[in-house]
Backbone as a chain_set.jsonl record, in Angstrom:
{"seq": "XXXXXXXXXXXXXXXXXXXXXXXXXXXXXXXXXXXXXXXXXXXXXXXXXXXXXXXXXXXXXXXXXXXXXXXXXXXXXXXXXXXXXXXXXXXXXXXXXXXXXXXXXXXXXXXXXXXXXXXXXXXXXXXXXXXXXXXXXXXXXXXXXXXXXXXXXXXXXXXXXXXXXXXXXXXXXXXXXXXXXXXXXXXXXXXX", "coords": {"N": [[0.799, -1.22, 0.0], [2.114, 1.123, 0.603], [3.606, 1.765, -1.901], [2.52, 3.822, -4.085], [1.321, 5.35, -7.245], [3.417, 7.526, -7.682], [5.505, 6.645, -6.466], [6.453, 4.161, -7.419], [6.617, 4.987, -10.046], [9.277, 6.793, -9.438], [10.97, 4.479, -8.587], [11.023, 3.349, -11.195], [12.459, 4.778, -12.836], [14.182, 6.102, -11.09], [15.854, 3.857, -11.011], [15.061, 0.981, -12.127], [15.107, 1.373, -14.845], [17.675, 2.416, -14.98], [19.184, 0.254, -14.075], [19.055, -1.504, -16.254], [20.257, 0.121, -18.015], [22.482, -0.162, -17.737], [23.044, -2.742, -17.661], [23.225, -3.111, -21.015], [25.321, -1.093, -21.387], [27.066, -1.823, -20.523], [27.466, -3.856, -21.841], [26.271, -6.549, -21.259], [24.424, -9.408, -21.556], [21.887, -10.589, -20.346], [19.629, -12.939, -18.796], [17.274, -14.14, -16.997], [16.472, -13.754, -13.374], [16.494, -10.597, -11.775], [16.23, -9.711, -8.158], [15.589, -6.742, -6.779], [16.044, -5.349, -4.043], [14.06, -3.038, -2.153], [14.078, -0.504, -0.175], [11.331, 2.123, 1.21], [12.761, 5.133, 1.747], [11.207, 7.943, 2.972], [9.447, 8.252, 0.74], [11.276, 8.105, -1.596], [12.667, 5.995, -3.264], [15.57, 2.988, -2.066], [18.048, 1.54, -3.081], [19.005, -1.69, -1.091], [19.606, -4.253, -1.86], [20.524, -6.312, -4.584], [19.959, -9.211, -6.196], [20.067, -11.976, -7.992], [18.562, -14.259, -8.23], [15.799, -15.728, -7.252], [14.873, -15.261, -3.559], [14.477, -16.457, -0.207], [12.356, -15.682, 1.872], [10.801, -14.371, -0.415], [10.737, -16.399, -3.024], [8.264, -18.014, -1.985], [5.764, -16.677, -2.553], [5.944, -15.504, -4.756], [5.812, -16.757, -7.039], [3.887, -18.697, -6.65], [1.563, -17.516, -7.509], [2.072, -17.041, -9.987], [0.367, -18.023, -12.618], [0.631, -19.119, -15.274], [2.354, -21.734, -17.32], [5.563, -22.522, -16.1], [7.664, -23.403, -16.606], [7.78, -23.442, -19.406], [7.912, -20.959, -19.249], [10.641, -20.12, -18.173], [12.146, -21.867, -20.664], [11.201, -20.039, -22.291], [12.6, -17.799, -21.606], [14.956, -18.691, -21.717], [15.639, -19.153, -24.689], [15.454, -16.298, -25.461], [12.567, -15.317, -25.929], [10.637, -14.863, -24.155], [9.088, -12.132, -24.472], [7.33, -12.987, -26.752], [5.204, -14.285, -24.965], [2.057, -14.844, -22.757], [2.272, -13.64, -19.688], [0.554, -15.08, -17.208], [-0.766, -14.112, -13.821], [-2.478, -14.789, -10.223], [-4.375, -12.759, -9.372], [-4.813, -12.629, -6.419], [-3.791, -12.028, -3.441], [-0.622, -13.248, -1.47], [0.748, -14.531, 0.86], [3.446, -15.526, 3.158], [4.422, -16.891, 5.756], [7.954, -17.658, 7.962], [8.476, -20.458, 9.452], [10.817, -21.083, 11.953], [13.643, -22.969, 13.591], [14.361, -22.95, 16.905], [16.478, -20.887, 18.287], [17.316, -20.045, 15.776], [19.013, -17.191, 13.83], [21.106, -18.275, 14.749], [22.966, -20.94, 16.545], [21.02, -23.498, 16.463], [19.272, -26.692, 16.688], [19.03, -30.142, 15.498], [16.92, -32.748, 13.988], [14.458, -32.603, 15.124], [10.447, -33.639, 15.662], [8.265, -33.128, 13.419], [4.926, -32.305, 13.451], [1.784, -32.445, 12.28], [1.671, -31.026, 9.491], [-0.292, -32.78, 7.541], [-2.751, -31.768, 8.402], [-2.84, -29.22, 7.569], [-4.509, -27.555, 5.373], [-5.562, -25.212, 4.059], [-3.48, -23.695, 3.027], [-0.134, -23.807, 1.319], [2.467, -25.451, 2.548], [5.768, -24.896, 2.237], [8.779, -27.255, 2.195], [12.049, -26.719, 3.438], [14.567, -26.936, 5.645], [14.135, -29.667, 6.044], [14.139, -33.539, 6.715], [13.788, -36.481, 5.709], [13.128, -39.613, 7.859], [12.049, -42.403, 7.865], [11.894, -44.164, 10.267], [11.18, -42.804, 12.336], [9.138, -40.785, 11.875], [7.748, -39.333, 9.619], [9.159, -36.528, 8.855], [11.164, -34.677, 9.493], [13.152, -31.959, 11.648], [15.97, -30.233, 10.026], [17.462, -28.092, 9.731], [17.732, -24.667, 9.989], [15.847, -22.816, 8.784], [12.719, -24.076, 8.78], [10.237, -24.583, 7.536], [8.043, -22.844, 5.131], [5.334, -21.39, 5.142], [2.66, -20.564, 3.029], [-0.345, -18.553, 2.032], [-3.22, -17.763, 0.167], [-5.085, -14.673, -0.185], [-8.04, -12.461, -0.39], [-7.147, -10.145, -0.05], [-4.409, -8.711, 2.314], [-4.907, -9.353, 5.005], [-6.801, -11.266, 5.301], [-5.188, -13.133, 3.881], [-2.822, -13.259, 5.286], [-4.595, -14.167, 7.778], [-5.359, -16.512, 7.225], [-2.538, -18.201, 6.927], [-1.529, -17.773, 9.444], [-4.027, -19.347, 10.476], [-2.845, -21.837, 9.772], [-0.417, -22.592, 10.772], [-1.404, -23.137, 12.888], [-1.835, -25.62, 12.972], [0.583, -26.785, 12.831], [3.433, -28.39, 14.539], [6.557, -28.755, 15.992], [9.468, -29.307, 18.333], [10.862, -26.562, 19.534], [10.002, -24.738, 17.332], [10.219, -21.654, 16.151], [8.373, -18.473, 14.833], [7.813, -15.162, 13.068], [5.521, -13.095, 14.399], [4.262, -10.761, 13.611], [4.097, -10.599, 10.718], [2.999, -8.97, 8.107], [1.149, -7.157, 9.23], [2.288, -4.462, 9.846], [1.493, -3.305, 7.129], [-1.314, -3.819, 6.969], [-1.973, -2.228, 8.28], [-1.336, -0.145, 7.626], [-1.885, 3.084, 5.857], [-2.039, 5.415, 3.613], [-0.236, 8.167, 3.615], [-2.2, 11.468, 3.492]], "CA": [[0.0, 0.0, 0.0], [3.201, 2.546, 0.447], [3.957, 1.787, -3.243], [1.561, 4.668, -4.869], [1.925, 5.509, -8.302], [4.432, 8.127, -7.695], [6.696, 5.903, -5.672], [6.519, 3.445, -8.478], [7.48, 5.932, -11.326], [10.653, 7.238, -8.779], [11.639, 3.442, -8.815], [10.983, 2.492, -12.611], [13.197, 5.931, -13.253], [15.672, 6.121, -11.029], [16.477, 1.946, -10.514], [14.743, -0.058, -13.086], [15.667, 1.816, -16.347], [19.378, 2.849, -15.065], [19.607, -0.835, -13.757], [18.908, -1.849, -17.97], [20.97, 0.939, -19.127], [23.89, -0.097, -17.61], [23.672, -3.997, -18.286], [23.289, -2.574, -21.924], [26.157, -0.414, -21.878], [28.273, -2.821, -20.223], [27.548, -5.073, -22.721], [25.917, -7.801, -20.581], [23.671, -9.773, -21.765], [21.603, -10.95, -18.887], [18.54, -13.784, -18.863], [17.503, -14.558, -15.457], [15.681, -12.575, -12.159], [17.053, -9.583, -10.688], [15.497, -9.123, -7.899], [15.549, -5.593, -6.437], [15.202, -5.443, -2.758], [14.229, -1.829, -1.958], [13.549, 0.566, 1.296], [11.113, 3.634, 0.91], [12.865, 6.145, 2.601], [10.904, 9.141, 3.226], [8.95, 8.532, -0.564], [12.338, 8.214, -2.143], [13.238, 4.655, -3.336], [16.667, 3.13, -2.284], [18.619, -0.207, -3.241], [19.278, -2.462, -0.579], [20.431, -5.279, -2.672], [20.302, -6.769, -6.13], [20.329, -10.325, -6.133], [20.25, -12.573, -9.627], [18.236, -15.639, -7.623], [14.65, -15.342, -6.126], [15.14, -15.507, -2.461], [13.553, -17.092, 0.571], [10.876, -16.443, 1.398], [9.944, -14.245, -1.35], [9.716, -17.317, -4.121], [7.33, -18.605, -2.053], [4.878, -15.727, -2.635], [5.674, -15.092, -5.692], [5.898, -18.424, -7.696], [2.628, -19.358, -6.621], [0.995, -16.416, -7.972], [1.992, -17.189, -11.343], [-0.584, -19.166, -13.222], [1.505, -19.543, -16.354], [2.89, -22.564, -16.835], [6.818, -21.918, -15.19], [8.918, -23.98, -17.64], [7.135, -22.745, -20.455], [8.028, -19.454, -19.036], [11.644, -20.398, -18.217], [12.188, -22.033, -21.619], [11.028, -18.596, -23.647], [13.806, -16.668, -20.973], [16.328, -19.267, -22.098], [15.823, -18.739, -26.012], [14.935, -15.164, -26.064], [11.398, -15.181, -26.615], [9.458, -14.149, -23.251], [7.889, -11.264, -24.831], [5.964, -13.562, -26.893], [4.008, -15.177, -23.918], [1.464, -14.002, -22.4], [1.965, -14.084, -17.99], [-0.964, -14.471, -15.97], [-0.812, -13.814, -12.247], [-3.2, -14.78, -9.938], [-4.454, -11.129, -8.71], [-5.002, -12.396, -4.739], [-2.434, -11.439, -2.131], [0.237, -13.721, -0.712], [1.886, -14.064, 2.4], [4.4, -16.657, 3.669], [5.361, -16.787, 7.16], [8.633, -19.129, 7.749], [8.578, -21.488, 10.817], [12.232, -21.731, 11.715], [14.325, -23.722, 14.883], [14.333, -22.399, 18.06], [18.274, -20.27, 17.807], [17.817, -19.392, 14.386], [19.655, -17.635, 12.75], [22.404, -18.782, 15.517], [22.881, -21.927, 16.957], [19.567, -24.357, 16.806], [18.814, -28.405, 16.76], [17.963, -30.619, 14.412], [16.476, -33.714, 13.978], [13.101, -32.407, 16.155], [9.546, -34.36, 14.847], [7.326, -32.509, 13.205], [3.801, -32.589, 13.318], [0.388, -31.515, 11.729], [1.704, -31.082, 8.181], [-1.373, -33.356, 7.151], [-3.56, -31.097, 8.84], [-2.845, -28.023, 6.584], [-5.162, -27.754, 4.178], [-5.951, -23.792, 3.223], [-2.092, -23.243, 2.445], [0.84, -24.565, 1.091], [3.669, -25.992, 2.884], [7.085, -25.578, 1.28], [9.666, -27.4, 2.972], [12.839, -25.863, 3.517], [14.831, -27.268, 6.53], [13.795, -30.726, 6.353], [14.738, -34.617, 5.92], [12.598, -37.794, 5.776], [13.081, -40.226, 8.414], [10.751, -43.375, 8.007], [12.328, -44.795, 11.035], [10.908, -42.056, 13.67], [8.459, -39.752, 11.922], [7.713, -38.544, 8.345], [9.427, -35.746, 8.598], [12.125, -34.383, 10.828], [13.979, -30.799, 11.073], [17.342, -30.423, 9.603], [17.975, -26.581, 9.399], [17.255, -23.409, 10.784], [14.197, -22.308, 8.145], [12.02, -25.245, 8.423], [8.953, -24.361, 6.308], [7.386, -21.787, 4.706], [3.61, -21.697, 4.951], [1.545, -19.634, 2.123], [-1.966, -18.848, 1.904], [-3.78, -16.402, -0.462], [-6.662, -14.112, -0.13], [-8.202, -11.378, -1.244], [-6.204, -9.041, 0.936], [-3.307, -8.966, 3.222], [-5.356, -9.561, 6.063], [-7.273, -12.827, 4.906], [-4.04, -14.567, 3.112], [-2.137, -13.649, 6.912], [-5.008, -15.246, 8.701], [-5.231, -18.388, 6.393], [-1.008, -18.55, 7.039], [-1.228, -18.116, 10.499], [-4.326, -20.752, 10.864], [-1.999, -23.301, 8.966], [0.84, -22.331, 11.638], [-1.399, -23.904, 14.373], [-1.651, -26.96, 12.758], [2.111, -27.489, 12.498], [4.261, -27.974, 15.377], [7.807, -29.201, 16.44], [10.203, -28.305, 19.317], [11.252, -25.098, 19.315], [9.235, -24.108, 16.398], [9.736, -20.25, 16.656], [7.975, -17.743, 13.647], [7.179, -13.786, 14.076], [3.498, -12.845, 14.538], [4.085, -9.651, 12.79], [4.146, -10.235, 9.296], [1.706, -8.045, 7.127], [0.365, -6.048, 10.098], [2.646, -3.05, 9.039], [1.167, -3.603, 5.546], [-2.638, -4.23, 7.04], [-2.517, -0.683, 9.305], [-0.518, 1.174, 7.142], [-2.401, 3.939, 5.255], [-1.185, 5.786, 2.628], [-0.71, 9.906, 3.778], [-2.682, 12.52, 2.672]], "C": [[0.837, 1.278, 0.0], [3.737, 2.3, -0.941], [2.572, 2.814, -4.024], [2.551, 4.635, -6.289], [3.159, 6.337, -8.652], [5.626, 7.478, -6.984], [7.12, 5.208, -7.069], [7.284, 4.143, -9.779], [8.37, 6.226, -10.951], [11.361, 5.341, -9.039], [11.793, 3.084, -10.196], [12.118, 3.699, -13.4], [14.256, 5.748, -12.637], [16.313, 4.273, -10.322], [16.319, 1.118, -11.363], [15.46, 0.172, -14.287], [17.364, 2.221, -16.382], [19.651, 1.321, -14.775], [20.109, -1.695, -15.693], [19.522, -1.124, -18.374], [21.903, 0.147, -19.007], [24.197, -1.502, -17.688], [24.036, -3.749, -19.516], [24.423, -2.028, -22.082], [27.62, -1.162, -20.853], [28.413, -4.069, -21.146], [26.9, -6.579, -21.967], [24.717, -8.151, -21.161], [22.857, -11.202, -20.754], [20.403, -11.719, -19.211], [18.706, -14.354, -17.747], [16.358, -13.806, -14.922], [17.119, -11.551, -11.978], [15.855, -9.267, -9.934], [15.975, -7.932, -6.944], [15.33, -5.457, -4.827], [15.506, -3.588, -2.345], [14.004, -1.408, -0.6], [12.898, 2.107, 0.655], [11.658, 4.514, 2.282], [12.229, 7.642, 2.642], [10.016, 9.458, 1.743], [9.973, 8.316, -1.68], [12.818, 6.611, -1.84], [14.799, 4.333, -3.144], [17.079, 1.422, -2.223], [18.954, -0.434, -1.782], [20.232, -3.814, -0.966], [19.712, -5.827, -3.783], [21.019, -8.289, -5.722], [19.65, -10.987, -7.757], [19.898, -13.746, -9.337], [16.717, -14.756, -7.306], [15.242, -15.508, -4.958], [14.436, -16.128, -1.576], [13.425, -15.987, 1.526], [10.007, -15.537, 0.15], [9.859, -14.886, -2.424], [8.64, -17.9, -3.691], [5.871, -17.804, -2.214], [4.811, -15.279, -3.639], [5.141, -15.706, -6.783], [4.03, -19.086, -7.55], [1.197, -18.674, -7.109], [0.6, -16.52, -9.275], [1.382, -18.406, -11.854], [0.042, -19.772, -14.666], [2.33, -20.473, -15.907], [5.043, -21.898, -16.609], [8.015, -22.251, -16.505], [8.677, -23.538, -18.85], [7.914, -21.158, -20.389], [9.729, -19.388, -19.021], [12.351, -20.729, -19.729], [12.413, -20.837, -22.801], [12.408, -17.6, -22.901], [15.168, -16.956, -21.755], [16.69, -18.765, -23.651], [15.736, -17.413, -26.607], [13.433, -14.506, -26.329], [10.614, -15.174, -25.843], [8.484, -13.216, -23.472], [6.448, -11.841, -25.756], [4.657, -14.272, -26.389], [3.585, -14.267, -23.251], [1.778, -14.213, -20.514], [1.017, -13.437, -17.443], [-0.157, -14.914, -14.403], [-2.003, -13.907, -11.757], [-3.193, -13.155, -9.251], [-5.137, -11.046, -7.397], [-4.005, -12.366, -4.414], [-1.876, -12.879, -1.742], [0.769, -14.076, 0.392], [2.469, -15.551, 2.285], [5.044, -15.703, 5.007], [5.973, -18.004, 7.453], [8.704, -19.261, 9.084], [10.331, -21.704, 10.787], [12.502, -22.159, 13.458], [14.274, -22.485, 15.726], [16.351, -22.436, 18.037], [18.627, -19.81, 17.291], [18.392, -18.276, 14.496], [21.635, -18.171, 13.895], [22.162, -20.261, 15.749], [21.64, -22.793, 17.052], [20.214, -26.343, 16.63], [18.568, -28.552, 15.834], [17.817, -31.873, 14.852], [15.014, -34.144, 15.307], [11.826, -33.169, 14.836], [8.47, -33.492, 14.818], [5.928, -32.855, 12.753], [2.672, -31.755, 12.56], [0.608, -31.178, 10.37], [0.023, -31.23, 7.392], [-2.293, -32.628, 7.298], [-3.683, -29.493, 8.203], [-3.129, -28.139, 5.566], [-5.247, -26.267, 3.28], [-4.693, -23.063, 2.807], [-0.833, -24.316, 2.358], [1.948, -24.064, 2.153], [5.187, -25.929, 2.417], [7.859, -25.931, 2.617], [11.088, -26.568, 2.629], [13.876, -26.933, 3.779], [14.195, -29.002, 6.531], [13.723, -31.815, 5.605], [13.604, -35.664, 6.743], [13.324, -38.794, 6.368], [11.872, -41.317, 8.749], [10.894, -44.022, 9.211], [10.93, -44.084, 12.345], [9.368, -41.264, 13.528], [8.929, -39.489, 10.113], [9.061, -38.065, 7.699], [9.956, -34.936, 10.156], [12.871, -32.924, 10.382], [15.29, -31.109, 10.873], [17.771, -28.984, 9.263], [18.084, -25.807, 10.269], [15.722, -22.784, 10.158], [13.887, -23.984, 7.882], [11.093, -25.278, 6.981], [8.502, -23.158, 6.319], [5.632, -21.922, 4.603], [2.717, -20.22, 4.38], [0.655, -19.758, 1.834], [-2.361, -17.543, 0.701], [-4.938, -16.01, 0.245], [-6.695, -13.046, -0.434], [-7.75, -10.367, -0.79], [-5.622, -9.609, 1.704], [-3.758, -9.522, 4.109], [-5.645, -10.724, 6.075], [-5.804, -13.52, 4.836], [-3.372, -14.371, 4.921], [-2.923, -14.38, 7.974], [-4.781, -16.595, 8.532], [-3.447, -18.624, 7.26], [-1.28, -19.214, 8.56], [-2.483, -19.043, 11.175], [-3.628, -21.859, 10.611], [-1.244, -23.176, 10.341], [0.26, -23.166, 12.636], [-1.714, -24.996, 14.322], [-0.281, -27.674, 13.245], [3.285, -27.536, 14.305], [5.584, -29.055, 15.374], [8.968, -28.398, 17.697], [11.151, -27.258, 18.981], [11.085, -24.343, 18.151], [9.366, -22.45, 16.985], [9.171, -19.439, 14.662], [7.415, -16.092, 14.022], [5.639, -13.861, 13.344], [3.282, -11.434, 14.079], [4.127, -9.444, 11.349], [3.022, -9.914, 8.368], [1.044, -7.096, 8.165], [0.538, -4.844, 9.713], [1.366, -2.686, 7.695], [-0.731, -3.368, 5.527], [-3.049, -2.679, 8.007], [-2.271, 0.004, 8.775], [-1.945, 2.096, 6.001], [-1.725, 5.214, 4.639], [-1.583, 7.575, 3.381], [-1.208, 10.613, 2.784], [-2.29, 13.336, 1.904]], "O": [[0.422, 2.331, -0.484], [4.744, 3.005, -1.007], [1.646, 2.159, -4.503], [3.698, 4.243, -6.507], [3.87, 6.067, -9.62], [6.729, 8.015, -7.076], [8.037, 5.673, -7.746], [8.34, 3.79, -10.304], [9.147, 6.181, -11.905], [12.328, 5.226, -9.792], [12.81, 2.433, -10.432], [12.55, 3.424, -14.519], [15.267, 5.326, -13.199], [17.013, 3.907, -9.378], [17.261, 0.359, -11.591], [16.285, -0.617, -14.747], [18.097, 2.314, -17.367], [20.648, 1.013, -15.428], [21.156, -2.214, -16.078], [19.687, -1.411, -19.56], [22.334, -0.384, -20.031], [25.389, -1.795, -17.779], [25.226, -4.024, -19.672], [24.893, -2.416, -23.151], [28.806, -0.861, -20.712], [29.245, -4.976, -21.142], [27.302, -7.659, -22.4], [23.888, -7.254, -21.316], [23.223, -12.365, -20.587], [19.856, -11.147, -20.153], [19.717, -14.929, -17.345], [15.467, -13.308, -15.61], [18.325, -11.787, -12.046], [14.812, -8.8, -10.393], [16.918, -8.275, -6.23], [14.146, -5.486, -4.492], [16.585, -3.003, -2.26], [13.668, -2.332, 0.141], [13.49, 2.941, -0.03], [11.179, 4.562, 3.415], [12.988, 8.532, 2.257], [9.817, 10.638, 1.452], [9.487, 8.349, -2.811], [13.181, 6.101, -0.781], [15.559, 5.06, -3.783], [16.608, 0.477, -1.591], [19.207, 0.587, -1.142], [21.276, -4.204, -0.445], [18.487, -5.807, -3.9], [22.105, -8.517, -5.189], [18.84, -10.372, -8.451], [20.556, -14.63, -9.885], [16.573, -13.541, -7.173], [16.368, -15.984, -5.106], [13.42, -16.555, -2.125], [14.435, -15.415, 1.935], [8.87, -15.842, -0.209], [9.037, -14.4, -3.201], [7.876, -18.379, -4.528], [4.857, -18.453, -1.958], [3.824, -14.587, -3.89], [4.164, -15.292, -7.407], [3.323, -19.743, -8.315], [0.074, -19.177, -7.083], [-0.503, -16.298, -9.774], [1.752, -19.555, -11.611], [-0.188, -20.937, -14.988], [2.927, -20.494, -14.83], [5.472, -20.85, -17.094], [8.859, -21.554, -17.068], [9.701, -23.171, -19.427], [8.337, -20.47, -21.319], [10.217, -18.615, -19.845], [13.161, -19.871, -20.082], [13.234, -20.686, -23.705], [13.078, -16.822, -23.58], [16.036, -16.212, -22.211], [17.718, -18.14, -23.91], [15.862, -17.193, -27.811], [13.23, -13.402, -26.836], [9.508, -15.446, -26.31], [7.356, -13.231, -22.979], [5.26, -11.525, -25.693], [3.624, -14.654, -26.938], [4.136, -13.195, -23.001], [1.292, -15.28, -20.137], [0.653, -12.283, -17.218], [0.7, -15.743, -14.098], [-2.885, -13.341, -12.402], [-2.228, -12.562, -8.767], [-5.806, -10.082, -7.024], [-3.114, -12.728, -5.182], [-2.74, -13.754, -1.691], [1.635, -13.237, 0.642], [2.082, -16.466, 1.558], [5.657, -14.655, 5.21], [5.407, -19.097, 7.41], [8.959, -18.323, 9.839], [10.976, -22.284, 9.913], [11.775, -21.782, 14.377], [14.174, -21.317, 15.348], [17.164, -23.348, 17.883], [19.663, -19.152, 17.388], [18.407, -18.064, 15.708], [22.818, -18.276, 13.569], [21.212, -20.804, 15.184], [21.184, -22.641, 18.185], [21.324, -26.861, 16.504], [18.034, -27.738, 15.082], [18.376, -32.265, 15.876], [14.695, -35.137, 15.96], [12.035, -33.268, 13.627], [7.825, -33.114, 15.796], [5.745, -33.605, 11.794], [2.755, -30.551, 12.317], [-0.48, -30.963, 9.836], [-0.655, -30.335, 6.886], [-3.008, -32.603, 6.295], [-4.634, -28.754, 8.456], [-2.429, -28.667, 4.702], [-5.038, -26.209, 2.068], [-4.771, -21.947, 2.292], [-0.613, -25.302, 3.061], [2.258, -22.929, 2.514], [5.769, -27.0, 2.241], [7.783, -25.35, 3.699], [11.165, -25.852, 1.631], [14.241, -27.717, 2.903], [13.704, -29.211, 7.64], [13.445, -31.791, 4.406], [12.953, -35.638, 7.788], [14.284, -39.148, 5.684], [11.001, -41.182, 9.608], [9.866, -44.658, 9.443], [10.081, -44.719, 12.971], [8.585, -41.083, 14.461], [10.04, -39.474, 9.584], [9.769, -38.515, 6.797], [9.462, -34.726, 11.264], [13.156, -32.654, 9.215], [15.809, -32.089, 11.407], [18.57, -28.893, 8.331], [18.522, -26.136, 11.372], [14.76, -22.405, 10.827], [14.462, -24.81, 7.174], [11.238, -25.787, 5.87], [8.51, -22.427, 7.31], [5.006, -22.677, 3.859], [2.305, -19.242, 5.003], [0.312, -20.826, 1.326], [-1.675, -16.531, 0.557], [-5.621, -16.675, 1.025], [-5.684, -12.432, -0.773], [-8.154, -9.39, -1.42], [-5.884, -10.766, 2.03], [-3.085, -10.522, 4.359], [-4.949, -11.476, 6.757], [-5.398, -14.333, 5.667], [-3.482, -15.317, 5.701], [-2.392, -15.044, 8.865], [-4.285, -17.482, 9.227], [-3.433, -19.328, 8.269], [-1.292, -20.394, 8.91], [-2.238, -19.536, 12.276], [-3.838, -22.873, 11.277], [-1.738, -23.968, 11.143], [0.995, -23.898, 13.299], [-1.943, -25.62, 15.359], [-0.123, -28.744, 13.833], [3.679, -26.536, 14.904], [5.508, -30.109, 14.743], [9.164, -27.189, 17.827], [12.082, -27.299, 18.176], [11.839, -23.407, 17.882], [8.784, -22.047, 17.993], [9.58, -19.875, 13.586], [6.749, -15.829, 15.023], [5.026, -14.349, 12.394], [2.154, -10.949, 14.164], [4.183, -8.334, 10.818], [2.219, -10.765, 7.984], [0.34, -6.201, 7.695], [-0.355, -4.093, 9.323], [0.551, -1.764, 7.669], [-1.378, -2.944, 4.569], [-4.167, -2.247, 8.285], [-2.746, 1.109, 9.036], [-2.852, 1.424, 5.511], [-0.924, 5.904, 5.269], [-2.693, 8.062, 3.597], [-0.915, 10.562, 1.589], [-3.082, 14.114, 1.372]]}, "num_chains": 1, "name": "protein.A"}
């Protein structure tokens, strides 16, 4: 909602189109993502970082969006020929909130048993953090980001409830995840 149209035109001006000049005039010829990670400071867009990968957790919010088939889509990047396809996007909202070890991003455990998977039905699951043990349990942690759990809906608010009903399906020891994600996003109101 802090992306107005004038934010948007300051980014597609001063980041997007100098980002394309200057592969261009470096001679690079680039097929891939960039993705852009920005900060509005004060209305005034500013890089953070440029990465040449999706990242976690925003493929899982984004990826699932896209209704076009992927390889199809990949395929036309590889040969040149993306502009001839058409991409659809589903046009409901997103969220992913990631479940990670109790320590993250320092010191944590693994090999905790995780439960309730089965029991998440109104959002997807990606695993992350985690290895299959038929011995003990399904499905056992092995990371620090366990899973990612994404829901849609027709606004921020819905797709973050759906998420965080999935969340109380799922548990394992020392399951920690923050309880703030989209609130900013769900209070915020654009100034006058």
């Amino acid at each position: 909602p802090f992306c107005d149209n004038a934010f948007i035109k300051k980014v597609e001006e001063q980041i997007i189109i100098p980002t394309i000049e200057g592969l261009k005039k470096e001679n690079i010829s680039y097929s891939g993502f960039i993705f852009i990670g920005l900060m509005n400071d004060n209305g005034n867009p500013n890089v953070v970082e440029y990465n040449v990968r999706m990242g976690d957790p925003e493929t899982e919010v984004v990826l699932p969006r896209i209704k076009s088939d992927l390889l199809e889509l990949f395929i036309a990047v590889g040969q040149k020929k993306l502009s001839s396809l058409q991409l659809e996007i589903d046009e409901r909202t997103a969220v992913t909130v990631m479940l990670v070890s109790g320590g993250y991003p320092g010191d944590y455990k693994k090999g905790k048993k995780i439960s309730g998977l089965e029991k998440v039905k109104d959002s997807i699951a990606f695993h992350a953090g985690t290895a299959a043990n038929d011995s003990q349990s399904p499905i056992l942690t092995n990371g620090g980001r366990i899973i990612s759990v994404t829901s849609f809906g027709n606004s921020i608010k819905e797709a973050c409830n759906k998420s965080y009903a999935s969340i109380t399906q799922i548990n394992f020891e020392g399951m920690y995840f923050r309880k703030d994600i989209g609130l900013d996003l769900i209070e915020y109101t654009i100034p006058a």
